Each structure stands twice: as structure tokens, then as C-alpha cells.
mmCIF file of C-alpha atoms in Angstrom:
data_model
loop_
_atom_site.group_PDB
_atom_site.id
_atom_site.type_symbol
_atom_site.label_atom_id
_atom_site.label_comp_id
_atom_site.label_asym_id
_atom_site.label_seq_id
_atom_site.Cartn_x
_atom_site.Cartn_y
_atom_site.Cartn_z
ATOM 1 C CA UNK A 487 0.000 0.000 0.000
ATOM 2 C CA UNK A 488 0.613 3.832 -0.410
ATOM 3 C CA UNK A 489 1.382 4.092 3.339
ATOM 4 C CA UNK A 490 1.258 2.216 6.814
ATOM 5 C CA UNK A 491 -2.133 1.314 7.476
ATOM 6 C CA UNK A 492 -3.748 0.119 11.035
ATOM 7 C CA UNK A 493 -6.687 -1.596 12.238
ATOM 8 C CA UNK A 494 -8.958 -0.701 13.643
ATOM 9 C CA UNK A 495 -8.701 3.038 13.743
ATOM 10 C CA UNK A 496 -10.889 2.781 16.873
ATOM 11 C CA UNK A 497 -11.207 -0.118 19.392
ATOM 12 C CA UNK A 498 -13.428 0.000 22.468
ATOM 13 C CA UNK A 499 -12.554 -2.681 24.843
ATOM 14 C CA UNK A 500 -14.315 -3.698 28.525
ATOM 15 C CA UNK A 501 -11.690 -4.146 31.343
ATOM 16 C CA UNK A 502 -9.866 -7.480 31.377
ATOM 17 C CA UNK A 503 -10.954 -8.135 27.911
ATOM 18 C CA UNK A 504 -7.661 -9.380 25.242
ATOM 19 C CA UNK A 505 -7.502 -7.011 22.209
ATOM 20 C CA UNK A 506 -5.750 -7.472 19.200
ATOM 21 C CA UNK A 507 -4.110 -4.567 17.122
ATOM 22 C CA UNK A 508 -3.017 -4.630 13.356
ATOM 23 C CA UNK A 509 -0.223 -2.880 11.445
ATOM 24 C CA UNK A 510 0.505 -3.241 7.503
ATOM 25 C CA UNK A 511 4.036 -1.411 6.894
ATOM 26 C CA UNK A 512 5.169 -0.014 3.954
ATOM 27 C CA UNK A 513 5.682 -3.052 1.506
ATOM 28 C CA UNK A 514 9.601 -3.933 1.427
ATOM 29 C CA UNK A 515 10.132 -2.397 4.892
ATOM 30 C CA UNK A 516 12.391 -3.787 7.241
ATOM 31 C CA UNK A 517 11.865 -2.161 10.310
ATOM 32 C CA UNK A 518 8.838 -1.370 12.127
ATOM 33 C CA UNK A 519 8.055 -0.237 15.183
ATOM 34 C CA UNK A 520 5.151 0.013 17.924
ATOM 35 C CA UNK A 521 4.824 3.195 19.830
ATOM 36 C CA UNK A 522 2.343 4.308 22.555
ATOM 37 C CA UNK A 523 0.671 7.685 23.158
ATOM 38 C CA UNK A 524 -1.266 8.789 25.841
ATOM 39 C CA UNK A 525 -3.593 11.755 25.608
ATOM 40 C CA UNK A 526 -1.598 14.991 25.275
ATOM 41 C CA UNK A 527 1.409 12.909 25.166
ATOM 42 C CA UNK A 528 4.468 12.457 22.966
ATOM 43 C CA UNK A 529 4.458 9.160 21.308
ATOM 44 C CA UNK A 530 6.441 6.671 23.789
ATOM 45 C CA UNK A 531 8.581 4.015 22.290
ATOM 46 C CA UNK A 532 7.193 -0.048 23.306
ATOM 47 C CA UNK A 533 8.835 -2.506 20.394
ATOM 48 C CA UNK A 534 11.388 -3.212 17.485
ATOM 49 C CA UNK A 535 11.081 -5.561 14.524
ATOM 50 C CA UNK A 536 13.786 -6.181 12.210
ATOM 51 C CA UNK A 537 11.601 -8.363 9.576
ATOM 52 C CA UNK A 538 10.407 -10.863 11.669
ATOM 53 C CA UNK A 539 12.957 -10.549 14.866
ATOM 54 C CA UNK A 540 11.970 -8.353 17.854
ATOM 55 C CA UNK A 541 15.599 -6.918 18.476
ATOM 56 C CA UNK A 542 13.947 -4.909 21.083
ATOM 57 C CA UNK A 543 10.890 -5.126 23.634
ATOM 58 C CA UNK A 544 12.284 -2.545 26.368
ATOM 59 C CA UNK A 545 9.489 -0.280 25.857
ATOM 60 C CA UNK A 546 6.555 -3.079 26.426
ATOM 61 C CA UNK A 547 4.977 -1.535 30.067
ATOM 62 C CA UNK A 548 4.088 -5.464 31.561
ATOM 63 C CA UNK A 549 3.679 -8.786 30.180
ATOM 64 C CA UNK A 550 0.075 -8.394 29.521
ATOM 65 C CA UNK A 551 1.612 -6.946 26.249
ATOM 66 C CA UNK A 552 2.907 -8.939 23.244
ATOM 67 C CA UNK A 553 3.793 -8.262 19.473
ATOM 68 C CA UNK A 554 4.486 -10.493 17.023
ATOM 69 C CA UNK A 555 5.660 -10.170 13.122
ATOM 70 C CA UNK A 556 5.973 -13.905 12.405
ATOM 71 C CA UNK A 557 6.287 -12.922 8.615
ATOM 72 C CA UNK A 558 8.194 -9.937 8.664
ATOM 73 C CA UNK A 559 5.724 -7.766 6.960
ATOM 74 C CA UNK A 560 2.706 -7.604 9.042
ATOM 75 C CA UNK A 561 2.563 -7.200 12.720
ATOM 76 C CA UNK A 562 -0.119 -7.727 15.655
ATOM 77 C CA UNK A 563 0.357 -5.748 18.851
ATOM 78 C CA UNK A 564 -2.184 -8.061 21.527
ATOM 79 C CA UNK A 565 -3.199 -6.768 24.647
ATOM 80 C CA UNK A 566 -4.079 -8.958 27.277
ATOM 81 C CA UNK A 567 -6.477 -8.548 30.179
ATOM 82 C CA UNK A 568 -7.055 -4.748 29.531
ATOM 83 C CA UNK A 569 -6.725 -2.073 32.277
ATOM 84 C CA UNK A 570 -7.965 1.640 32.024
ATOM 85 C CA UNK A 571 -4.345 2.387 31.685
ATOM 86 C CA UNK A 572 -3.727 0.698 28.705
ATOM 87 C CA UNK A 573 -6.225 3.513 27.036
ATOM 88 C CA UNK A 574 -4.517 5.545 24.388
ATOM 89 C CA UNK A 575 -3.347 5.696 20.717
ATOM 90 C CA UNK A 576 -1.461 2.891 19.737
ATOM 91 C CA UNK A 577 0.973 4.167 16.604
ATOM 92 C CA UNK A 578 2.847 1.580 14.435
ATOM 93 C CA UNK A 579 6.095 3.135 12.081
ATOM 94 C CA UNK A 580 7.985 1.600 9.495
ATOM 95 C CA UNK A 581 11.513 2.383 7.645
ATOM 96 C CA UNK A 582 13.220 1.067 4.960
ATOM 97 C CA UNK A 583 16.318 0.733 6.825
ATOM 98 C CA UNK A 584 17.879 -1.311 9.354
ATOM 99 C CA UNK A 585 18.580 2.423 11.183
ATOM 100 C CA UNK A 586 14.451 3.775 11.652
ATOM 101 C CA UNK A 587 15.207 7.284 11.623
ATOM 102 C CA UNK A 588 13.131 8.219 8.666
ATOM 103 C CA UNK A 589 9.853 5.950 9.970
ATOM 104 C CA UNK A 590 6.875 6.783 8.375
ATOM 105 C CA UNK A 591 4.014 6.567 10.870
ATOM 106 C CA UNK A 592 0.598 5.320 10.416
ATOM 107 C CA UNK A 593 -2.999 7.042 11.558
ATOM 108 C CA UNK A 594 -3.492 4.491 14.603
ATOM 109 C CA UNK A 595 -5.277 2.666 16.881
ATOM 110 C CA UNK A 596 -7.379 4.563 19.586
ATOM 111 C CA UNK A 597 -7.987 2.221 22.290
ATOM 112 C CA UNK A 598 -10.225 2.994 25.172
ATOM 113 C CA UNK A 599 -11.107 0.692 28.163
ATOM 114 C CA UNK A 600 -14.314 1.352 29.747
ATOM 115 C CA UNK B 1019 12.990 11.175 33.775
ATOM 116 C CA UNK B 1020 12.445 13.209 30.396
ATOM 117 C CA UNK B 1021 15.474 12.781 28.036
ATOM 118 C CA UNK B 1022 13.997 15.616 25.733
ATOM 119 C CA UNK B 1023 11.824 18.887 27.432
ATOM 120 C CA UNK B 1024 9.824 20.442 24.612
ATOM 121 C CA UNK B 1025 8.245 23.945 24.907
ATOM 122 C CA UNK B 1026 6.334 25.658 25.125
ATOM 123 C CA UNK B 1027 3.157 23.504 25.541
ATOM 124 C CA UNK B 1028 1.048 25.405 23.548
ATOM 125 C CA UNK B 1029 1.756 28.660 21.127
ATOM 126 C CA UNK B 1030 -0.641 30.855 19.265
ATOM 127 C CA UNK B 1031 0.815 32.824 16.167
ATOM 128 C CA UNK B 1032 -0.956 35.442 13.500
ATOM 129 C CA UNK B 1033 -1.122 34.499 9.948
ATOM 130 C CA UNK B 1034 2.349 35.581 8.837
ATOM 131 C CA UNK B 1035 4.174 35.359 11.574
ATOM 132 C CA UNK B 1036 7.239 33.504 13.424
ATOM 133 C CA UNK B 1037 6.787 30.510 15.308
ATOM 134 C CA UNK B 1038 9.017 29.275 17.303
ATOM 135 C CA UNK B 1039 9.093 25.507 19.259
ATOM 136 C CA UNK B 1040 12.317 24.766 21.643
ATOM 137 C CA UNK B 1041 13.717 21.635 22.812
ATOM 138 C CA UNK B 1042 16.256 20.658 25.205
ATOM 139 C CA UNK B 1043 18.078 17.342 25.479
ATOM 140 C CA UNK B 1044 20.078 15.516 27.998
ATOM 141 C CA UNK B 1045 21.926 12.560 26.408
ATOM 142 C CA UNK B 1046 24.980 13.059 24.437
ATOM 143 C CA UNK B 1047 24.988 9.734 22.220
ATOM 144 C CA UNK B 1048 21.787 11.361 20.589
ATOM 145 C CA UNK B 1049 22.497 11.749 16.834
ATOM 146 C CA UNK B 1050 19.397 12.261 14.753
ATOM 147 C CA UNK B 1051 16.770 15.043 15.613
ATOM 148 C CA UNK B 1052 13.785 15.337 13.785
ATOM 149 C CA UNK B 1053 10.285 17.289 13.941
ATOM 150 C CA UNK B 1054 7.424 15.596 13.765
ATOM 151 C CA UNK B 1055 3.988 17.306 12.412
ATOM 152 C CA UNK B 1056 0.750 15.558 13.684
ATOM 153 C CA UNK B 1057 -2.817 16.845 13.240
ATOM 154 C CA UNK B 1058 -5.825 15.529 14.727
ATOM 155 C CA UNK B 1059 -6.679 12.066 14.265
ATOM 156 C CA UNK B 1060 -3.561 11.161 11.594
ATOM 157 C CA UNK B 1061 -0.116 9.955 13.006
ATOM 158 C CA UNK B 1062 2.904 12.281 13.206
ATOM 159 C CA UNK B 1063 4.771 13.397 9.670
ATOM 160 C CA UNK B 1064 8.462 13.704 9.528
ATOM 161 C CA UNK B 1065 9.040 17.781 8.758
ATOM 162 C CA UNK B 1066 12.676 18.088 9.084
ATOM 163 C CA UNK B 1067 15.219 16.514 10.547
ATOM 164 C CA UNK B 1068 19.278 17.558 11.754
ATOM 165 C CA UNK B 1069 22.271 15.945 12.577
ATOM 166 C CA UNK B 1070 24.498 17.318 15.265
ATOM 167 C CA UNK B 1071 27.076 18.430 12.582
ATOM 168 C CA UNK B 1072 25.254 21.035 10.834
ATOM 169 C CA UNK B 1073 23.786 24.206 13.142
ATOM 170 C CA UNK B 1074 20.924 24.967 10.907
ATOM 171 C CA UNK B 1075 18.769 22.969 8.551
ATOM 172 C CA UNK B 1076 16.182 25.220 6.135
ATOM 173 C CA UNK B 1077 13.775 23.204 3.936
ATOM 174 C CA UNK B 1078 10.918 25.922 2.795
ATOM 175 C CA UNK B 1079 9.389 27.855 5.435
ATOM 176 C CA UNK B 1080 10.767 25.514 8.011
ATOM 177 C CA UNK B 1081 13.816 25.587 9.850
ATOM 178 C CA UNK B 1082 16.118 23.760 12.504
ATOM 179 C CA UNK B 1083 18.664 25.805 14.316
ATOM 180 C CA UNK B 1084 20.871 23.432 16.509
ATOM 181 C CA UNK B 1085 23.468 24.077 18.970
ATOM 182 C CA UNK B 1086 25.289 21.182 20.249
ATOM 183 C CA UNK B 1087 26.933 22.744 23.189
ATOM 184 C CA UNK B 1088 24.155 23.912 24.792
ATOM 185 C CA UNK B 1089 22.279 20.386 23.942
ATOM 186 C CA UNK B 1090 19.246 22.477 22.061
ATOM 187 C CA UNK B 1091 17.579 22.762 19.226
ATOM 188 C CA UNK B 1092 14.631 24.595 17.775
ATOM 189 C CA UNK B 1093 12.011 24.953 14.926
ATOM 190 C CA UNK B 1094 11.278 28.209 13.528
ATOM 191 C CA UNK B 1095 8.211 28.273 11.165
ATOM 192 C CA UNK B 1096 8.355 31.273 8.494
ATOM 193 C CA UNK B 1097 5.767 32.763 7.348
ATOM 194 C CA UNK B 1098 3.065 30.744 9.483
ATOM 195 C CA UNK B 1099 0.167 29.502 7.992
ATOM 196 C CA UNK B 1100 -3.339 28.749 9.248
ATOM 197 C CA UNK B 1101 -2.875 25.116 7.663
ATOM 198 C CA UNK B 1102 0.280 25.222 10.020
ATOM 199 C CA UNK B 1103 -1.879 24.349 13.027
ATOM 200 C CA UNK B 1104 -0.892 21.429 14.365
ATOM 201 C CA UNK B 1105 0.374 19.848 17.442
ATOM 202 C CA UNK B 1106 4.866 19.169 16.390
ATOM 203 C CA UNK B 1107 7.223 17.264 18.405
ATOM 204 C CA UNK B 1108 10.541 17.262 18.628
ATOM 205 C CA UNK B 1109 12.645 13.938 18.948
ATOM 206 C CA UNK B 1110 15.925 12.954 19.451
ATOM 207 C CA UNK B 1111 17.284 9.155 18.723
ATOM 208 C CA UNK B 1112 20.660 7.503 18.991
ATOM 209 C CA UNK B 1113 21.766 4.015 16.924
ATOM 210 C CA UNK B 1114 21.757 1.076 19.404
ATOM 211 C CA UNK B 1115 24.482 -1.949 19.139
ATOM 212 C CA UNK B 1116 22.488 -3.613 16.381
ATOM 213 C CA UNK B 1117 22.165 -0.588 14.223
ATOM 214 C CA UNK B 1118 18.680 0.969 15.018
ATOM 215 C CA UNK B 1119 17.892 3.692 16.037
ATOM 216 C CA UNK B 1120 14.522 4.471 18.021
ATOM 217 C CA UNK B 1121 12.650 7.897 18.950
ATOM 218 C CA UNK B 1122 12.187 10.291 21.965
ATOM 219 C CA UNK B 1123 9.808 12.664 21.758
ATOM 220 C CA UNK B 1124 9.025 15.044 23.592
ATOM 221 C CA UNK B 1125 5.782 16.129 24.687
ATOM 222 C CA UNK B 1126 4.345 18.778 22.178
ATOM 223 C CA UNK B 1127 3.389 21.639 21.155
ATOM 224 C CA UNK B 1128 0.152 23.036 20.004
ATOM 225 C CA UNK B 1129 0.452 25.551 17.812
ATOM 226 C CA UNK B 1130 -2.496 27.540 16.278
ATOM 227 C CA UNK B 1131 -2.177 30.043 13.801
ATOM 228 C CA UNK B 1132 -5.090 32.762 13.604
ATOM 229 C CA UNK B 1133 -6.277 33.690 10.564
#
């Protein structure tokens, strides 16, 4: 596709329920990335891909949260066992390179947990 | 703690005129600062980006004035626009071992230009 694309753009989930969150990079990219961004917030950094290798998970807040890119093109970012907390926009970014600097973001996924 | 204070938090500018967003970074190993543009409901749009061995950057009406010493750098907006208003972020980023580099932003600015 033109662009990174994410589904869905909007995602209500009930507290404790598992959600599920979809990114489609730029075709041919090699990295992509998961960010997190709370309401008036800068984006925050949570995961790495390099194709289908997560070099790094630092950013990942507990172990309720798990990404995986089994393919190396499209990636899931799941959710377990919601909490109120985990409410915000959930960003996926893509480069060409192995470096990420020039990532091309996509529109999101707004998740609130009632 | 914040590795990169962005401000100010919100800035409101006439058609025509300067704006001006400021950030201020701590680490050292940062090597790669870009701006980010990000309107309402879309994710943020790489504007312009610097490397810590240039002290300005101009592309258009946009430009990045660094200076490494004082561990700074700002956007300047020429010329501002009502289509300007947005919400930018600064970011800084620094390779890791394995060659990639990921972002810290700061926390934004909203800026709104009156027409």
C-alpha cells in the first residue's frame, strides 16, 4: 500500500478483555516499530522488529503486552487482560532501513477501556 | 525522567508570523533530531530533521537551528500559515548496538495560527 495502514482506527474494549491490534508497513520495509501515546502525550517508544525478529521489547509496560511479526511484513500488537491504563493511541512506524530514523508513521489505533 | 523537554506547551501565532518551538536534550549519544507534524486524528509526519554536525537545517518555510553545546535545538516556522496548526514534536534518537535507532519525543506543542 501507499502508506502504513492500522486496524482498527478505533477499538473500544471492557476491562480485562484481550484485544488485538493490526499494522501493515510499507511493503519492502524492514523495520517497524510500535509506539504508545497517551492523551496529550508524545508518542512513547514499546517494540522493534527487524523483519520478523523483535531486536527490542524494552518499551513493552508489563507482560500483559505482546507483538508479534511472524512474517516480517505484518505485525499484531495483543493486549491482554485490559486495564484503564492501557487507554490511548497505539501508533505503528515503518523504515526502509535497518537504522528507523526516517519511519513513516501510520494514523493508529485509539484504544479505550471502559 | 524526560530525556527531551519540549516547549512551550502550547503557542498561538498570527497568519504571517514567526513561530518558534524549543527543545532541550540531555543525552549526548543522541544523533538524529527530527520534527514531527501531527494533526488531529492522523499519526505524526516527519518535517525536518538535523544531525548534530550542521547548526541549521532550512527546507521551505521551516527551519532547525541546533546548537550542540548547549544540547538544544529549535524549529522556527516562516511565514506561518493557518494550515500550520498542528500539534509538532521534537525527537531525538541515537543508533543502538544492532544498528537501530529508536525515537524520543518530547511532549508537544500546540500551535495555532489565527487567521
Amino acid at each position: 500500500g501507499a502508506g502504513v495502514s492500522q486496524s482498527p482506527r478505533y477499538k473500544v474494549a471492557k476491562r480485562g478483555q484481550d484485544v488485538a491490534l493490526r499494522c501493515d508497513p510499507i511493503s519492502g520495509h524492514v523495520s517497524l516499530f510500535w509506539y504508545q501515546q497517551a492523551l496529550g502525550q508524545g508518542p512513547e517508544f514499546l517494540t522493534y522488529f527487524q523483519n520478523e525478529a523483535q531486536l527490542d521489547k524494552s518499551g513493552l509496560p508489563s507482560d500483559r503486552f505482546f507483538a508479534e511479526r511472524p512474517e516480517g511484513s505484518v505485525s499484531t500488537l495483543k493486549i491482554q487482560r485490559t486495564q484503564q491504563e492501557d487507554s490511548a493511541v497505539y501508533l505503528c512506524a515503518s523504515s526502509s532501513g535497518r537504522g528507523g530514523t526516517e519511519a513513516f508513521f501510520g494514523q493508529g489505533t485509539r484504544l479505550t477501556v471502559v | 525522567q524526560q530525556q527531551v523537554k519540549q516547549s512551550p506547551q502550547s503557542l498561538i501565532v498570527q497568519k504571517g508570523g514567526i513561530s518558534i518551538i524549543n527543545c532541550a536534550y540531555e543525552n549526548t549519544a543522541f544523533d538524529y533530531f527530527p520534527w514531527y507534524q501531527q494533526f488531529p486524528g492522523k499519526g505524526p509526519a516527519l518535517l525536518i530533521a538535523i544531525r548534530p554536525d550542521v547548526s541549521e537545517k532550512k527546507e521551505g518555510r521551516f527551519t532547525i537551528s541546533f546548537n550542540k553545546s548547549a544540547k538544544q535545538f529549535s524549529l522556527h516556522i516562516m511565514d506561518s500559515q493557518p494550515g500550520d496548526s498542528a500539534t509538532y514534536f521534537c525527537a531525538a534518537s541515537m543508533r543502538a548496538w544492532s544498528g537501530y535507532s529508536t525515537l524520543t519525543f518530547g511532549k508537544g506543542t500546540m500551535l495555532l495560527v489565527s487567521p
